[in-house]
Amino acid sequence: MARYIDEILQPGERVLYSTNAHWIFHFPAILAWIVALALFVASRQIDIYSVMVLCLLGSGLVALAALYWTVRGWFHRFTTETDVTNLRVVHKTGFIKRRTFEMALDKVESVDVNQTILGRILNYGDVTINGVGEGRETISTIASPLAFRSSITTR
């Protein structure tokens, strides 16, 4: 499947920078997989049958939740694109229900980056693009937000 940006490029327009949602979207799934594995290992160490069955049941339920969060996080990353071309900023989310945001680079007034302490450590954050007469758009939890901002503001 072709990327959205490749389908909408104008003649003479080229992609300067691409980023995506950060892998932190997978964090709930990672934690759930660890808990499911811990419960499964605990069930093998316990000699009491009823406790062993409870650990196995809990492990199975947590594994189902982890599978759901894994697929959800993967699908979010797969269906989200954020690009800067030599003419505009393009952000697309969704697969069947698509939401897009485009702003010409000459209409960008300012670009703000908000990062938590964990976001600084893991290099993710929220970017707010303020446009002249075009409003404001916030792109949440993207990878390398400072590089993204620099690709917009450097001309």
XYZ file of N, CA, C and O in Angstrom:
620
model
N 0.844 -1.165 0.000
C 0.000 0.000 0.000
C 0.899 1.240 0.000
O 1.832 1.344 0.776
N 0.606 2.165 -0.869
C 1.407 3.383 -1.013
C 1.145 4.324 0.159
O 0.059 4.337 0.740
N 2.141 5.124 0.467
C 1.982 6.126 1.505
C 1.083 7.245 0.998
O 1.066 7.567 -0.178
N 0.367 7.854 1.926
C -0.550 8.937 1.594
C 0.182 10.094 0.934
O -0.280 10.666 -0.046
N 1.340 10.447 1.470
C 2.086 11.591 0.938
C 2.476 11.369 -0.516
O 2.483 12.303 -1.320
N 2.790 10.136 -0.878
C 3.171 9.837 -2.261
C 2.010 10.042 -3.226
O 2.217 10.331 -4.400
N 0.789 9.884 -2.726
C -0.394 10.045 -3.565
C -0.770 11.503 -3.783
O -1.450 11.828 -4.758
N -0.341 12.412 -2.890
C -0.811 13.804 -2.975
C 0.279 14.798 -3.350
O 0.014 16.003 -3.382
N 1.484 14.330 -3.620
C 2.557 15.262 -3.978
C 2.223 16.008 -5.268
O 1.755 15.419 -6.238
N 2.472 17.311 -5.255
C 2.263 18.152 -6.420
C 3.517 18.104 -7.296
O 4.596 17.736 -6.817
N 3.411 18.490 -8.565
C 4.616 18.530 -9.408
C 5.670 19.473 -8.810
O 5.356 20.587 -8.400
N 6.890 19.006 -8.703
C 7.978 19.789 -8.141
C 8.070 19.731 -6.637
O 9.001 20.277 -6.048
N 7.114 19.078 -5.992
C 7.126 18.976 -4.533
C 7.892 17.712 -4.127
O 7.760 16.671 -4.751
N 8.700 17.840 -3.082
C 9.451 16.671 -2.609
C 9.388 16.614 -1.082
O 9.292 17.639 -0.409
N 9.454 15.412 -0.552
C 9.402 15.194 0.890
C 10.768 15.511 1.488
O 11.795 14.987 1.048
N 10.773 16.393 2.493
C 12.012 16.763 3.176
C 12.207 15.973 4.463
O 13.329 15.662 4.847
N 11.110 15.656 5.158
C 11.203 14.982 6.450
C 9.934 14.179 6.695
O 8.838 14.662 6.439
N 10.091 12.972 7.204
C 8.954 12.124 7.579
C 9.164 11.612 8.990
O 10.277 11.258 9.371
N 8.095 11.576 9.746
C 8.139 10.988 11.077
C 6.827 10.250 11.302
O 5.941 10.270 10.451
N 6.725 9.609 12.439
C 5.559 8.794 12.721
C 5.251 8.901 14.205
O 5.977 9.540 14.955
N 4.198 8.230 14.613
C 3.893 8.138 16.034
C 5.035 7.378 16.714
O 5.605 6.456 16.141
N 5.368 7.771 17.908
C 6.469 7.161 18.639
C 6.083 5.753 19.112
O 4.902 5.454 19.313
N 7.080 4.908 19.346
C 6.820 3.542 19.790
C 6.217 3.488 21.183
O 5.756 2.425 21.622
N 6.170 4.601 21.896
C 5.607 4.625 23.242
C 4.131 4.189 23.226
O 3.603 3.769 24.247
N 3.485 4.251 22.055
C 2.119 3.750 21.936
C 2.049 2.266 22.267
O 0.999 1.753 22.628
N 3.161 1.557 22.144
C 3.202 0.125 22.454
C 3.484 -0.158 23.925
O 3.485 -1.314 24.336
N 3.730 0.868 24.723
C 4.110 0.675 26.121
C 3.065 -0.107 26.929
O 3.436 -1.022 27.670
N 1.759 0.191 26.833
C 0.783 -0.620 27.576
C 0.833 -2.097 27.171
O 0.718 -2.978 28.021
N 1.026 -2.353 25.892
C 1.105 -3.740 25.432
C 2.346 -4.432 25.981
O 2.294 -5.590 26.399
N 3.471 -3.717 25.995
C 4.714 -4.297 26.519
C 4.548 -4.668 27.990
O 4.918 -5.775 28.416
N 3.972 -3.744 28.769
C 3.737 -4.035 30.189
C 2.794 -5.219 30.366
O 3.025 -6.084 31.221
N 1.747 -5.280 29.571
C 0.790 -6.377 29.687
C 1.435 -7.714 29.320
O 1.169 -8.735 29.970
N 2.279 -7.737 28.295
C 2.978 -8.982 27.934
C 3.894 -9.433 29.069
O 3.995 -10.636 29.350
N 4.560 -8.495 29.731
C 5.430 -8.844 30.852
C 4.619 -9.432 32.002
O 5.000 -10.446 32.600
N 3.473 -8.817 32.310
C 2.612 -9.325 33.384
C 2.075 -10.704 33.019
O 2.041 -11.618 33.860
N 1.654 -10.891 31.770
C 1.137 -12.194 31.340
C 2.207 -13.274 31.471
O 1.932 -14.390 31.945
N 3.424 -12.944 31.075
C 4.524 -13.907 31.195
C 4.837 -14.206 32.662
O 5.060 -15.368 33.032
N 4.828 -13.168 33.493
C 5.096 -13.367 34.924
C 4.027 -14.257 35.558
O 4.346 -15.149 36.361
N 2.763 -14.037 35.216
C 1.694 -14.888 35.754
C 1.820 -16.327 35.262
O 1.573 -17.280 36.018
N 2.220 -16.494 34.015
C 2.391 -17.844 33.480
C 3.537 -18.566 34.196
O 3.402 -19.726 34.587
N 4.654 -17.872 34.379
C 5.795 -18.474 35.090
C 5.406 -18.786 36.535
O 5.752 -19.850 37.063
N 4.672 -17.880 37.166
C 4.225 -18.109 38.544
C 3.321 -19.332 38.623
O 3.391 -20.105 39.586
N 2.484 -19.536 37.623
C 1.589 -20.707 37.647
C 2.373 -22.005 37.591
O 1.918 -23.025 38.109
N 3.534 -22.003 36.981
C 4.368 -23.205 36.889
C 5.143 -23.456 38.178
O 5.611 -24.566 38.402
N 5.282 -22.427 39.015
C 6.047 -22.560 40.254
C 5.180 -22.918 41.461
O 5.695 -23.320 42.488
N 3.870 -22.759 41.314
C 2.953 -22.947 42.440
C 2.417 -24.374 42.438
O 2.016 -24.907 41.398
N 2.370 -24.983 43.652
C 1.895 -26.364 43.784
C 0.406 -26.453 44.101
O -0.204 -27.503 43.926
N -0.183 -25.362 44.557
C -1.605 -25.361 44.909
C -2.412 -25.225 43.619
O -2.283 -24.257 42.875
N -3.270 -26.234 43.377
C -3.972 -26.319 42.101
C -4.860 -25.099 41.829
O -4.849 -24.541 40.729
N -5.634 -24.665 42.798
C -6.558 -23.544 42.575
C -5.799 -22.241 42.284
O -6.219 -21.446 41.441
N -4.685 -22.016 42.951
C -3.885 -20.805 42.711
C -3.226 -20.894 41.330
O -3.139 -19.903 40.595
N -2.787 -22.117 40.972
C -2.173 -22.309 39.659
C -3.185 -22.000 38.539
O -2.863 -21.326 37.565
N -4.413 -22.473 38.712
C -5.454 -22.218 37.712
C -5.773 -20.719 37.640
O -5.945 -20.172 36.548
N -5.827 -20.055 38.781
C -6.075 -18.614 38.787
C -4.958 -17.860 38.072
O -5.219 -16.923 37.312
N -3.708 -18.265 38.306
C -2.579 -17.621 37.618
C -2.658 -17.860 36.115
O -2.397 -16.946 35.324
N -2.990 -19.064 35.702
C -3.117 -19.356 34.270
C -4.259 -18.570 33.640
O -4.123 -18.033 32.531
N -5.389 -18.503 34.336
C -6.533 -17.731 33.837
C -6.178 -16.252 33.736
O -6.456 -15.595 32.719
N -5.534 -15.732 34.779
C -5.102 -14.328 34.747
C -4.109 -14.077 33.632
O -4.173 -13.063 32.932
N -3.188 -15.003 33.437
C -2.207 -14.880 32.363
C -2.890 -14.834 31.001
O -2.534 -14.030 30.138
N -3.883 -15.701 30.810
C -4.611 -15.713 29.541
C -5.380 -14.423 29.298
O -5.367 -13.873 28.184
N -6.037 -13.920 30.344
C -6.801 -12.676 30.194
C -5.885 -11.487 29.919
O -6.172 -10.652 29.055
N -4.777 -11.411 30.632
C -3.834 -10.315 30.412
C -3.203 -10.437 29.025
O -2.976 -9.436 28.341
N -2.941 -11.666 28.576
C -2.386 -11.871 27.228
C -3.372 -11.402 26.159
O -2.968 -10.833 25.141
N -4.662 -11.639 26.376
C -5.667 -11.141 25.419
C -5.667 -9.612 25.376
O -5.732 -9.018 24.296
N -5.591 -8.990 26.535
C -5.530 -7.525 26.577
C -4.250 -7.037 25.904
O -4.266 -6.055 25.151
N -3.138 -7.722 26.150
C -1.864 -7.340 25.534
C -1.935 -7.472 24.020
O -1.421 -6.625 23.290
N -2.579 -8.516 23.541
C -2.734 -8.696 22.099
C -3.563 -7.560 21.502
O -3.215 -7.000 20.459
N -4.647 -7.192 22.177
C -5.479 -6.072 21.718
C -4.664 -4.782 21.649
O -4.696 -4.060 20.647
N -3.898 -4.475 22.713
C -3.105 -3.247 22.753
C -1.980 -3.281 21.728
O -1.606 -2.251 21.178
N -1.436 -4.460 21.461
C -0.388 -4.583 20.450
C -0.940 -4.257 19.072
O -0.357 -3.471 18.316
N -2.075 -4.854 18.729
C -2.688 -4.609 17.415
C -3.128 -3.159 17.300
O -2.931 -2.514 16.266
N -3.712 -2.621 18.356
C -4.156 -1.225 18.344
C -2.986 -0.260 18.151
O -3.070 0.679 17.356
N -1.890 -0.468 18.866
C -0.712 0.380 18.729
C -0.088 0.264 17.349
O 0.296 1.261 16.738
N 0.010 -0.965 16.847
C 0.567 -1.171 15.503
C -0.306 -0.480 14.461
O 0.202 0.187 13.559
N -1.627 -0.637 14.582
C -2.539 -0.045 13.599
C -2.454 1.482 13.641
O -2.485 2.136 12.596
N -2.326 2.051 14.829
C -2.191 3.509 14.940
C -0.920 3.978 14.236
O -0.950 4.943 13.475
N 0.186 3.297 14.488
C 1.442 3.689 13.826
C 1.373 3.462 12.326
O 1.903 4.242 11.546
N 0.715 2.389 11.902
C 0.609 2.070 10.483
C -0.237 3.096 9.732
O 0.027 3.390 8.574
N -1.248 3.649 10.383
C -2.181 4.546 9.704
C -1.910 6.032 9.970
O -2.727 6.870 9.605
N -0.793 6.342 10.599
C -0.445 7.732 10.891
C 0.799 8.113 10.107
O 1.791 7.398 10.146
N 0.712 9.221 9.401
C 1.853 9.756 8.652
C 1.986 11.239 8.951
O 0.993 11.955 8.980
N 3.208 11.682 9.138
C 3.485 13.095 9.346
C 4.699 13.447 8.495
O 5.763 12.865 8.680
N 4.516 14.377 7.568
C 5.571 14.708 6.614
C 5.697 16.214 6.449
O 4.722 16.951 6.599
N 6.910 16.626 6.098
C 7.177 18.007 5.708
C 7.735 17.948 4.291
O 8.683 17.217 4.029
N 7.110 18.688 3.395
C 7.621 18.789 2.031
C 8.232 20.179 1.862
O 8.219 20.984 2.796
N 8.723 20.456 0.688
C 9.275 21.792 0.450
C 8.175 22.847 0.341
O 8.471 24.039 0.304
N 6.889 22.421 0.309
C 5.781 23.370 0.199
C 4.824 23.388 1.386
O 4.181 24.402 1.652
N 4.703 22.266 2.115
C 3.666 22.188 3.153
C 3.977 21.139 4.209
O 4.873 20.312 4.053
N 3.179 21.185 5.282
C 3.194 20.187 6.343
C 1.941 19.344 6.159
O 0.844 19.885 5.966
N 2.095 18.019 6.201
C 0.963 17.106 5.997
C 0.934 16.107 7.146
O 1.947 15.491 7.468
N -0.246 15.967 7.767
C -0.445 14.976 8.834
C -1.720 14.208 8.519
O -2.768 14.799 8.297
N -1.619 12.878 8.495
C -2.766 12.021 8.186
C -2.909 10.952 9.246
O -1.925 10.328 9.645
N -4.127 10.757 9.730
C -4.424 9.651 10.638
C -5.649 8.920 10.121
O -6.481 9.498 9.423
N -5.754 7.656 10.470
C -6.933 6.872 10.128
C -6.757 6.046 8.880
O -5.863 6.270 8.069
N -7.632 5.072 8.752
C -7.602 4.154 7.613
C -8.901 4.276 6.833
O -8.912 4.756 5.716
N -9.999 3.879 7.419
C -11.300 4.023 6.761
C -11.832 5.435 7.013
O -12.222 6.132 6.095
N -11.821 5.836 8.258
C -12.191 7.211 8.611
C -10.884 8.002 8.666
O -10.120 7.901 9.615
N -10.609 8.764 7.654
C -9.340 9.478 7.513
C -9.493 10.923 7.957
O -10.474 11.584 7.657
N -8.479 11.412 8.668
C -8.418 12.823 9.041
C -7.069 13.356 8.585
O -6.037 12.803 8.947
N -7.095 14.419 7.810
C -5.850 14.993 7.320
C -5.751 16.460 7.727
O -6.760 17.134 7.917
N -4.524 16.901 7.833
C -4.226 18.298 8.126
C -3.083 18.695 7.205
O -2.082 17.998 7.109
N -3.266 19.785 6.490
C -2.222 20.302 5.609
C -2.129 21.809 5.814
O -3.146 22.484 5.939
N -0.888 22.296 5.851
C -0.680 23.733 5.972
C 0.537 24.102 5.133
O 1.585 23.458 5.221
N 0.379 25.131 4.335
C 1.494 25.624 3.529
C 2.579 26.166 4.456
O 2.287 26.799 5.472
N 3.834 25.913 4.107
C 4.943 26.361 4.952
C 4.977 27.875 5.116
O 5.353 28.381 6.169
N 4.558 28.611 4.078
C 4.568 30.067 4.204
C 3.440 30.587 5.094
O 3.411 31.762 5.438
N 2.501 29.716 5.493
C 1.426 30.093 6.414
C 1.731 29.700 7.859
O 0.951 29.975 8.756
N 2.854 29.043 8.091
C 3.221 28.623 9.446
C 3.798 29.821 10.192
O 4.774 30.435 9.757
N 3.152 30.175 11.307
C 3.612 31.303 12.114
C 4.617 30.844 13.166
O 5.657 31.460 13.348
N 4.285 29.748 13.856
C 5.204 29.223 14.869
C 4.963 27.731 15.048
O 3.901 27.214 14.713
N 5.981 27.072 15.585
C 5.900 25.641 15.867
C 6.354 25.436 17.307
O 7.486 25.767 17.657
N 5.456 24.927 18.142
C 5.760 24.710 19.559
C 5.917 23.219 19.824
O 5.152 22.402 19.300
N 6.896 22.863 20.645
C 7.140 21.473 21.027
C 6.935 21.343 22.526
O 7.501 22.119 23.299
N 6.132 20.383 22.947
C 5.920 20.076 24.361
C 6.397 18.653 24.619
O 5.928 17.718 23.970
N 7.346 18.517 25.549
C 7.877 17.213 25.909
C 7.880 17.055 27.421
O 8.253 17.979 28.140
N 7.481 15.885 27.891
C 7.614 15.555 29.298
C 9.056 15.128 29.545
O 9.857 15.035 28.615
N 9.380 14.843 30.791
C 10.728 14.357 31.097
C 10.965 13.032 30.379
O 12.006 12.830 29.748
N 9.988 12.125 30.438
C 10.117 10.850 29.732
C 10.192 11.073 28.223
O 10.944 10.387 27.525
N 9.450 12.037 27.734
C 9.501 12.375 26.316
C 10.867 12.885 25.894
O 11.347 12.582 24.798
N 11.518 13.654 26.758
C 12.872 14.121 26.460
C 13.841 12.952 26.415
O 14.704 12.878 25.559
N 13.690 12.028 27.365
C 14.588 10.873 27.434
C 14.393 9.958 26.235
O 15.357 9.503 25.623
N 13.125 9.694 25.873
C 12.824 8.751 24.793
C 12.608 9.426 23.436
O 12.282 8.758 22.459
N 12.751 10.753 23.382
C 12.666 11.527 22.140
C 11.288 11.462 21.473
O 11.161 11.081 20.317
N 10.261 11.831 22.232
C 8.927 11.998 21.662
C 8.263 13.204 22.310
O 8.708 13.688 23.341
N 7.204 13.695 21.674
C 6.494 14.835 22.230
C 5.347 15.267 21.353
O 5.050 14.639 20.331
N 4.694 16.341 21.759
C 3.582 16.925 21.026
C 4.077 18.181 20.314
O 4.805 18.981 20.890
N 3.654 18.343 19.070
C 4.028 19.511 18.280
C 2.759 20.278 17.943
O 1.798 19.694 17.434
N 2.748 21.572 18.236
C 1.616 22.430 17.898
C 2.065 23.397 16.815
O 3.032 24.134 16.995
N 1.352 23.369 15.694
C 1.659 24.247 14.569
C 0.620 25.351 14.545
O -0.574 25.084 14.435
N 1.086 26.584 14.676
C 0.205 27.749 14.628
C 0.334 28.382 13.250
O 1.428 28.708 12.807
N -0.810 28.541 12.602
C -0.802 29.113 11.270
C -1.361 30.520 11.237
O -2.170 30.905 12.075
N -0.912 31.281 10.244
C -1.413 32.629 10.044
C -2.787 32.509 9.388
O -2.902 32.105 8.241
N -3.828 32.830 10.134
C -5.183 32.773 9.594
C -5.702 31.365 9.358
O -6.793 31.183 8.859
N -4.940 30.350 9.715
C -5.371 28.974 9.470
C -5.542 28.188 10.757
O -5.722 26.979 10.719
N -5.445 28.849 11.897
C -5.689 28.171 13.148
C -4.477 27.458 13.697
O -3.339 27.802 13.415
N -4.765 26.422 14.475
C -3.726 25.710 15.200
C -4.019 24.221 15.129
O -5.168 23.805 15.178
N -2.969 23.443 15.011
C -3.092 21.987 14.956
C -2.032 21.381 15.855
O -0.858 21.748 15.788
N -2.446 20.430 16.709
C -1.516 19.722 17.578
C -1.379 18.293 17.094
O -2.373 17.600 16.883
N -0.148 17.866 16.913
C 0.160 16.499 16.518
C 0.764 15.835 17.751
O 1.819 16.235 18.232
N 0.082 14.825 18.264
C 0.458 14.225 19.541
C 1.430 13.067 19.397
O 1.327 12.264 18.466
N 2.324 12.983 20.336
C 3.228 11.852 20.550
C 3.944 11.405 19.281
O 3.845 10.254 18.881
N 4.654 12.327 18.658
C 5.425 11.950 17.478
C 6.887 11.745 17.857
O 7.381 12.311 18.831
N 7.555 10.934 17.078
C 8.979 10.685 17.280
C 9.783 11.880 16.788
O 9.402 12.537 15.819
N 10.853 12.175 17.456
C 11.789 13.252 17.092
C 11.101 14.592 16.838
O 11.199 15.158 15.745
N 10.401 15.130 17.835
C 9.664 16.374 17.593
C 10.563 17.577 17.303
O 10.166 18.467 16.556
N 11.768 17.613 17.876
C 12.654 18.749 17.615
C 13.162 18.744 16.178
O 13.262 19.795 15.533
N 13.469 17.563 15.656
C 13.894 17.459 14.255
C 12.735 17.817 13.324
O 12.936 18.467 12.296
N 11.521 17.430 13.720
C 10.341 17.776 12.933
C 10.156 19.289 12.895
O 9.940 19.878 11.837
N 10.270 19.935 14.064
C 10.155 21.391 14.126
C 11.224 22.059 13.274
O 10.952 22.995 12.528
N 12.438 21.570 13.362
C 13.539 22.151 12.579
C 13.305 22.010 11.097
O 13.639 22.915 10.323
N 12.713 20.909 10.669
C 12.455 20.729 9.244
C 11.390 21.702 8.736
O 11.372 22.046 7.545
N 10.517 22.159 9.634
C 9.498 23.148 9.249
C 10.079 24.551 9.244
O 9.844 25.331 8.319
N 10.836 24.875 10.280
C 11.292 26.254 10.449
C 12.547 26.587 9.649
O 12.821 27.752 9.407
N 13.327 25.596 9.250
C 14.548 25.841 8.488
C 14.209 25.899 7.015
O 13.658 24.968 6.448
N 14.527 27.015 6.397
C 14.254 27.143 4.961
C 15.447 27.672 4.251
O 16.169 28.471 4.612
